[in-house]
PDB file of C-alpha atoms in Angstrom:
ATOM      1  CA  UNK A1043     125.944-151.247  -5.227  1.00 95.00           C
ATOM      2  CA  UNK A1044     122.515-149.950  -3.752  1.00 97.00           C
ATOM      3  CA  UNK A1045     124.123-147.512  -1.651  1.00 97.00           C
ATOM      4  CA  UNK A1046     126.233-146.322  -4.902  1.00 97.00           C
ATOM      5  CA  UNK A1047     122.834-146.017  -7.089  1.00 98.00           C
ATOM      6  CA  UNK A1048     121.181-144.114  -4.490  1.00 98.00           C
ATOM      7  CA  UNK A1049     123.418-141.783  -4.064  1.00 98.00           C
ATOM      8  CA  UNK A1050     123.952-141.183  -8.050  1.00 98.00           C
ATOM      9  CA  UNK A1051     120.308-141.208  -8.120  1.00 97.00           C
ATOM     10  CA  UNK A1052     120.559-137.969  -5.468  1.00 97.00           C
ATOM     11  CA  UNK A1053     123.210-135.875  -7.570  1.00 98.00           C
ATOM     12  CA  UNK A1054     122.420-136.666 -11.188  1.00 98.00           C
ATOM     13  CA  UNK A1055     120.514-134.245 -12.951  1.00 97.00           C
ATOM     14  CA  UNK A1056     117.002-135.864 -14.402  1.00 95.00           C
ATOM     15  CA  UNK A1057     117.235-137.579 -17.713  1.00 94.00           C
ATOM     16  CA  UNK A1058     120.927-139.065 -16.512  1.00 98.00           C
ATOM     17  CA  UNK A1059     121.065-142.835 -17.137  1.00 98.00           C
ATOM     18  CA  UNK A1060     122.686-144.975 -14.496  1.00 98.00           C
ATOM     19  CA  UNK A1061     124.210-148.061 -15.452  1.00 98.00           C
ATOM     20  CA  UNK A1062     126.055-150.736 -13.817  1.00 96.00           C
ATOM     21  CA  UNK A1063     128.632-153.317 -15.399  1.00 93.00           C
ATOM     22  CA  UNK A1064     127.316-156.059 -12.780  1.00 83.00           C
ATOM     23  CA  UNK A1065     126.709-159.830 -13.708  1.00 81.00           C
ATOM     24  CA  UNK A1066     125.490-161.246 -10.641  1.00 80.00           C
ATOM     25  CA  UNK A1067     124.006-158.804  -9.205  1.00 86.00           C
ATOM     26  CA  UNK A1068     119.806-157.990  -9.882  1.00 93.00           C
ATOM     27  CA  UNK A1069     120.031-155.103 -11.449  1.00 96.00           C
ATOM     28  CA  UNK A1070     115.934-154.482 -10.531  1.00 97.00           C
ATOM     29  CA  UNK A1071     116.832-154.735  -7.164  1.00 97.00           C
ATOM     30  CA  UNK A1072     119.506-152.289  -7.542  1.00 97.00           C
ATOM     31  CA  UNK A1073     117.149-150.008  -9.659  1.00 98.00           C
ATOM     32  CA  UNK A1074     114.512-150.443  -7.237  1.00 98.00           C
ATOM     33  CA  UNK A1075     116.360-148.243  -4.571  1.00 98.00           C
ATOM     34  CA  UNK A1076     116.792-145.413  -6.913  1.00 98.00           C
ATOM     35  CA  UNK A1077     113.494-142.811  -7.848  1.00 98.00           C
ATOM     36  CA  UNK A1078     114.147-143.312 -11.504  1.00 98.00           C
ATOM     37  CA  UNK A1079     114.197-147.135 -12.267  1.00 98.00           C
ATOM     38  CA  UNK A1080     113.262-146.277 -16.032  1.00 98.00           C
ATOM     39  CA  UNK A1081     116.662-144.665 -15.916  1.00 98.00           C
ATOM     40  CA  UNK A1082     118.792-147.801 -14.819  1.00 98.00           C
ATOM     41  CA  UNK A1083     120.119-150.531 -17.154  1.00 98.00           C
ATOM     42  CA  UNK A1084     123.384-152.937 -17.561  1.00 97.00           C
ATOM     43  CA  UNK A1085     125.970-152.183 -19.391  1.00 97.00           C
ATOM     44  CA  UNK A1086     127.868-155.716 -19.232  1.00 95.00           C
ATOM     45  CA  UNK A1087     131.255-154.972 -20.873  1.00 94.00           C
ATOM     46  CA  UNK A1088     133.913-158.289 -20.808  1.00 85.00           C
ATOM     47  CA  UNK A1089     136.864-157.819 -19.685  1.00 77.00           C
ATOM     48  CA  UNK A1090     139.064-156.803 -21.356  1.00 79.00           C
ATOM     49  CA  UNK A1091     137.007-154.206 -22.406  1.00 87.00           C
ATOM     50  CA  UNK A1092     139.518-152.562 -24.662  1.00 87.00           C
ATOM     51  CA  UNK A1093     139.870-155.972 -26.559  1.00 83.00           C
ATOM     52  CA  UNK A1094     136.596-157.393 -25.895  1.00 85.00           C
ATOM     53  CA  UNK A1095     133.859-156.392 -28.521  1.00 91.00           C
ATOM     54  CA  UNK A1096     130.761-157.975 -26.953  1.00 92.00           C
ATOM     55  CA  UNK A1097     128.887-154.918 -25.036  1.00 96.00           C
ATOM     56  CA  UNK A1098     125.380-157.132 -22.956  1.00 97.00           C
ATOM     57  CA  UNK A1099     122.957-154.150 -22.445  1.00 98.00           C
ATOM     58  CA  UNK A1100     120.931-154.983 -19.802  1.00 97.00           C
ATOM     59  CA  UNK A1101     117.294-153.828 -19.815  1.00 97.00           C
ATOM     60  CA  UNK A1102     115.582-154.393 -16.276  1.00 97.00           C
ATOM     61  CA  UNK A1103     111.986-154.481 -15.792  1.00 98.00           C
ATOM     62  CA  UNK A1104     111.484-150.916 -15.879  1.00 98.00           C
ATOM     63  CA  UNK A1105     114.457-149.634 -18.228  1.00 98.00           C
ATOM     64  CA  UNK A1106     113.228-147.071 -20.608  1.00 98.00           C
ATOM     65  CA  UNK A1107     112.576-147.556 -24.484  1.00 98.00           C
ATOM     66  CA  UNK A1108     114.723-144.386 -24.696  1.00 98.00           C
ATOM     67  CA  UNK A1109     117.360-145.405 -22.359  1.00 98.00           C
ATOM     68  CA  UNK A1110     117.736-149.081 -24.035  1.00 98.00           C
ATOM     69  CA  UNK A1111     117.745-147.527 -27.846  1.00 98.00           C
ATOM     70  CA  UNK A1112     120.307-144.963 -26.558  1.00 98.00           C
ATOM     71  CA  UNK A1113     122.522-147.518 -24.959  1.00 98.00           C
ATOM     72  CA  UNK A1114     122.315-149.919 -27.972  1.00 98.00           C
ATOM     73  CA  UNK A1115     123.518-146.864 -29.830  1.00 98.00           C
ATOM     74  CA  UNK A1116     126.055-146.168 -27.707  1.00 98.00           C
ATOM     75  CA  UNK A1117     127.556-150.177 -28.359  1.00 98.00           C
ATOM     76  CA  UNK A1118     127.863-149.445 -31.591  1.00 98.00           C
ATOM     77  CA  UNK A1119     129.860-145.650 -31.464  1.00 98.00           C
ATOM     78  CA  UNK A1120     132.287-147.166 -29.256  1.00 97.00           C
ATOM     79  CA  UNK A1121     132.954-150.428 -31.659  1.00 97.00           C
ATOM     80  CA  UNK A1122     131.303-153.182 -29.434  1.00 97.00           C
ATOM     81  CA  UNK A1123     128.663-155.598 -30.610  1.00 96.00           C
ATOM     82  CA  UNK A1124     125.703-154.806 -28.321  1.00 97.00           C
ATOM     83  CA  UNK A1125     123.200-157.464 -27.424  1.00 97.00           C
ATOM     84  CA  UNK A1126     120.212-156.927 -25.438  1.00 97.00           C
ATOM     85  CA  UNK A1127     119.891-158.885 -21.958  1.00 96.00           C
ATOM     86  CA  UNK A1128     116.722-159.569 -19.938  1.00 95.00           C
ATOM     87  CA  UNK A1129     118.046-159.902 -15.710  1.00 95.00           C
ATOM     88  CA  UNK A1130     119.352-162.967 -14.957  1.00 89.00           C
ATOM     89  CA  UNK A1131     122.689-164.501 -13.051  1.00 81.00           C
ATOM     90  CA  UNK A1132     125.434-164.376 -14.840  1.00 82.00           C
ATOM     91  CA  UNK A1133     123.189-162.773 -18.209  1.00 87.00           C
ATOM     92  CA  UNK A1134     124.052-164.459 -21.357  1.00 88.00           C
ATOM     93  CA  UNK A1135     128.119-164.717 -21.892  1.00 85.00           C
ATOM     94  CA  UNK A1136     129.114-165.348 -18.072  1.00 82.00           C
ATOM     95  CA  UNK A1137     126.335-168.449 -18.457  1.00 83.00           C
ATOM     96  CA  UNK A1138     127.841-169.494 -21.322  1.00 84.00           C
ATOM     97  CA  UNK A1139     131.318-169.266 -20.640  1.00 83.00           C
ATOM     98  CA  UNK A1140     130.841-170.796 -17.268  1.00 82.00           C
ATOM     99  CA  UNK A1141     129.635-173.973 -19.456  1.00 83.00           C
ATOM    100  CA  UNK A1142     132.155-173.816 -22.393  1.00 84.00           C
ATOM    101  CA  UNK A1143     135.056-173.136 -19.781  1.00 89.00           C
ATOM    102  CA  UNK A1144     133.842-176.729 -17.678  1.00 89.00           C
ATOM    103  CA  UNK A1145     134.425-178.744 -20.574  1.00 93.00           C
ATOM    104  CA  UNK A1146     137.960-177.434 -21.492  1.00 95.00           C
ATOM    105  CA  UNK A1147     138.479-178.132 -17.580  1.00 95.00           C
ATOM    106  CA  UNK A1148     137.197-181.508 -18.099  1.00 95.00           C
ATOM    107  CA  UNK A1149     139.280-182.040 -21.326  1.00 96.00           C
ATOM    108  CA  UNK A1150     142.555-180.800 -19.229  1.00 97.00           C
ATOM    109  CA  UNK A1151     142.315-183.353 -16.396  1.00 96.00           C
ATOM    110  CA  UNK A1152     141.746-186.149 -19.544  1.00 96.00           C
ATOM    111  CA  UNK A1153     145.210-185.326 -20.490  1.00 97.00           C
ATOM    112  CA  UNK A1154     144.228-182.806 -23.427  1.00 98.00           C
ATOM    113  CA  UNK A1155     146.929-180.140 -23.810  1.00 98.00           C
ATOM    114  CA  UNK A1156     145.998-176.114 -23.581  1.00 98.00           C
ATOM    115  CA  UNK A1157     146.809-175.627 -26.897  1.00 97.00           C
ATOM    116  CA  UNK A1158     145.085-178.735 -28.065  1.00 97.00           C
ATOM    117  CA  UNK A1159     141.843-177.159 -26.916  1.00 97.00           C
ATOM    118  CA  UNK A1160     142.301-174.053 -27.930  1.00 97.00           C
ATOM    119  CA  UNK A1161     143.046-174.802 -31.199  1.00 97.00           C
ATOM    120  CA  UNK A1162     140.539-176.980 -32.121  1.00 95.00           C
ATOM    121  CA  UNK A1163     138.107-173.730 -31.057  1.00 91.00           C
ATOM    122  CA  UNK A1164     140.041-171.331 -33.175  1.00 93.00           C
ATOM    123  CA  UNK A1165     140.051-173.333 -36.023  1.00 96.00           C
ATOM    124  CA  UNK A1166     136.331-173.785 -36.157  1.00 94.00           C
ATOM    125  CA  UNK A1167     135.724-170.078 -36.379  1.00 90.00           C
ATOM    126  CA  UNK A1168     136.541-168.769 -33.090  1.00 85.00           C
ATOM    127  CA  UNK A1169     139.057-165.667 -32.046  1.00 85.00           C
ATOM    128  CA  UNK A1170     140.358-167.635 -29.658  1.00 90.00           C
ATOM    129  CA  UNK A1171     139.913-170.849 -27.088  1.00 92.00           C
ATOM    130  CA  UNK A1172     138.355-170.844 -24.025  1.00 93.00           C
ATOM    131  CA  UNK A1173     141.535-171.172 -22.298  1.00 97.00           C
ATOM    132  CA  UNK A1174     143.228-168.021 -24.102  1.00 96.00           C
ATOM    133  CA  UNK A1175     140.048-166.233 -23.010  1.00 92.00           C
ATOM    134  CA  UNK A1176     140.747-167.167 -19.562  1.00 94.00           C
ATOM    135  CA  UNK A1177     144.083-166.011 -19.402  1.00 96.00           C
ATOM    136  CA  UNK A1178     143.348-162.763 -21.524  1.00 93.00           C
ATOM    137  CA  UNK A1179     140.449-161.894 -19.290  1.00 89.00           C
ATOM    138  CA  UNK A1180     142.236-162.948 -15.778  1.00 94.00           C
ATOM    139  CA  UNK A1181     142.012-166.038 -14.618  1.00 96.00           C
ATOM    140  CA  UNK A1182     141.431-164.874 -10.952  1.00 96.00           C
ATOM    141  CA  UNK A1183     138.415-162.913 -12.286  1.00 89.00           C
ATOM    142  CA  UNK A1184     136.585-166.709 -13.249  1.00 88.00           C
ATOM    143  CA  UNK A1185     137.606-167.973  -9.977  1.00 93.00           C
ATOM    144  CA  UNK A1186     136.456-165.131  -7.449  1.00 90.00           C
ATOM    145  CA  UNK A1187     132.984-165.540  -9.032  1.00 83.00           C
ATOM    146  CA  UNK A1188     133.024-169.387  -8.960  1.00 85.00           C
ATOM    147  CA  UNK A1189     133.904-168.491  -5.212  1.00 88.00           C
ATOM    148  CA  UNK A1190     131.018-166.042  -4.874  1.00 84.00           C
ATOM    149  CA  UNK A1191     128.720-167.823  -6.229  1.00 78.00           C
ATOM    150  CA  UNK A1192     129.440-171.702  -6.240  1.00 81.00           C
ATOM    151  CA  UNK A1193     125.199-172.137  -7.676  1.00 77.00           C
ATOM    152  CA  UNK A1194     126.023-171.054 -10.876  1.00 72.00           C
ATOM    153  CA  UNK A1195     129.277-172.963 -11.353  1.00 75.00           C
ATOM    154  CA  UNK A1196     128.542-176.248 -10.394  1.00 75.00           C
ATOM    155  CA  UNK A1197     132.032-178.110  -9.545  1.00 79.00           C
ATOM    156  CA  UNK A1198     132.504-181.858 -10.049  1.00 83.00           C
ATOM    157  CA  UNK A1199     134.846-183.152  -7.880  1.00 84.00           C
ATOM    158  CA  UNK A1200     136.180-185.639 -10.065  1.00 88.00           C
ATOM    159  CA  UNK A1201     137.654-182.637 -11.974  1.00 91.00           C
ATOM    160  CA  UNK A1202     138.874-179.763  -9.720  1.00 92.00           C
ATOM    161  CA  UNK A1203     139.002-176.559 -11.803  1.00 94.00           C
ATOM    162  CA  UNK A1204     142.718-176.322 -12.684  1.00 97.00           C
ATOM    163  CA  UNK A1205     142.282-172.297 -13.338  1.00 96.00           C
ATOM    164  CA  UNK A1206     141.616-172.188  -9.498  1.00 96.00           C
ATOM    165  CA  UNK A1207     144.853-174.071  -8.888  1.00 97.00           C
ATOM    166  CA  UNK A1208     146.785-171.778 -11.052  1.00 98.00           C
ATOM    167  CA  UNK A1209     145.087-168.608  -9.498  1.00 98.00           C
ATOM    168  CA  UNK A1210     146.169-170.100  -5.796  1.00 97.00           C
ATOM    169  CA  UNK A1211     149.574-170.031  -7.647  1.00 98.00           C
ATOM    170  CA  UNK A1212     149.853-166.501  -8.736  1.00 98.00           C
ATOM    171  CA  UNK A1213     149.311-167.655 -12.071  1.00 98.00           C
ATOM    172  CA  UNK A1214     146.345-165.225 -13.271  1.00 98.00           C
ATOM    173  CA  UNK A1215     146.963-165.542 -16.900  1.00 98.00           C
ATOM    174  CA  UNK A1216     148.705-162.414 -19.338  1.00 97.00           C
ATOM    175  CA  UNK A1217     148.544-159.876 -16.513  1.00 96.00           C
ATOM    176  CA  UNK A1218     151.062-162.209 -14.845  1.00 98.00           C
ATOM    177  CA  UNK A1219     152.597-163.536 -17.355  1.00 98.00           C
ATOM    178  CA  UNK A1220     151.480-166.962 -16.308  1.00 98.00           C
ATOM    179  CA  UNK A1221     148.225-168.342 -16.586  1.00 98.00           C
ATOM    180  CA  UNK A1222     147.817-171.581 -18.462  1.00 98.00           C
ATOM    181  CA  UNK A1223     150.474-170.329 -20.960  1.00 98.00           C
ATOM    182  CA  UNK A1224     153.542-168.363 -20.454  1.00 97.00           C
ATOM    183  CA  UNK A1225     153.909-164.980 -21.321  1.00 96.00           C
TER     184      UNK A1225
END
C-alpha cells in the first residue's frame, strides 16, 4: 500500500486527495511515505458497497480540514451515511462487528438457529442480523482478516468460529449461494 501511495503521490497533480479503503492498515504510516500527508484520508466503504450505506471517513493525523469536509460531502452525494474515524485497527464498524459477530458465533454452538439470531436483531430495529451480514458481505472476507490478524479477533476455543468452517467449505455466503443460508 506504501509503494501504491508513493507512486500516486508522484503522478497526481497537487490538490489530488488520495484515499485508501484500508481497515487494518495505519493509514499515517501509509500517508507518511507520500509528500502530501494533508492530502491522505480513509475512505472505509463496507462491503457491499453498492448495498452498504455506512461510508467511515478516515481522518489521519495530518488529513486536511478541506480534504475531510470534502470527503464528508462526498458520503452524502453518493447516498452513504458518512462518519468520521480517528486511525485505529479495524476503525469503528470492523471493531464492532468483530464483537457483535462473536456472540452470534457463541449463540450458534449453544444450539441457537441462524434465523433465530437473526431475527431477534431485525426485529429490534436492525436491517438485518449479524449472520445475514456475514453472508451478504462474504463470509471469507471476516475470516481472511481473523487470519491476518488473530489480535483483534480473539478466538475462544470452546467455540470455533463456524463462518471459518463454512469458508473452508466453499460456503462464502450469497456470492456462493451458500453461506449460513442457502441461496
Amino acid at each position: 500500500k506504501k509503494e501504491v501511495f508513493r507512486k500516486l503521490d508522484s503522478i497526481c497533480k497537487p490538490g489530488c486527495i488520495l484515499a485508501s479503503n484500508t481497515s487494518y492498515l495505519d493509514l499515517n504510516e501509509i500517508a507518511s511515505v507520500t509528500g502530501r500527508p494533508e492530502d491522505v484520508i480513509g475512505l472505509h466503504f463496507f462491503s457491499p458497497a453498492n448495498v452498504m450505506r455506512l461510508l467511515e471517513v478516515v481522518r489521519g493525523a495530518r488529513t486536511g480540514n478541506d480534504v475531510l469536509a470534502t470527503c464528508m460531502a462526498l458520503a452524502k452525494t453518493i447516498g452513504k451515511i458518512g462518519v468520521v474515524a480517528g486511525v485505529c485497527h479495524g476503525f469503528i464498524g470492523n471493531r464492532t462487528i468483530a464483537r457483535y459477530s462473536g456472540e452470534a458465533n457463541k449463540m450458534l454452538w449453544e444450539g441457537a438457529t441462524p434465523h433465530q439470531i437473526d431475527s431477534v436483531l431485525y426485529d429490534f430495529g436492525m436491517p438485518m442480523g449479524p449472520l445475514q451480514m456475514g453472508d451478504l458481505a462474504g463470509l471469507d472476507v471476516g475470516a481472511r482478516a481473523r487470519s491476518e490478524f488473530p489480535d483483534m479477533f480473539p478466538i475462544d476455543p470452546k467455540y470455533p468460529v463456524i463462518a471459518d468452517i463454512l469458508v473452508a467449505k466453499g460456503r462464502h455466503g450469497q456470492k456462493t449461494k451458500a453461506g449460513y443460508y442457502k441461496y
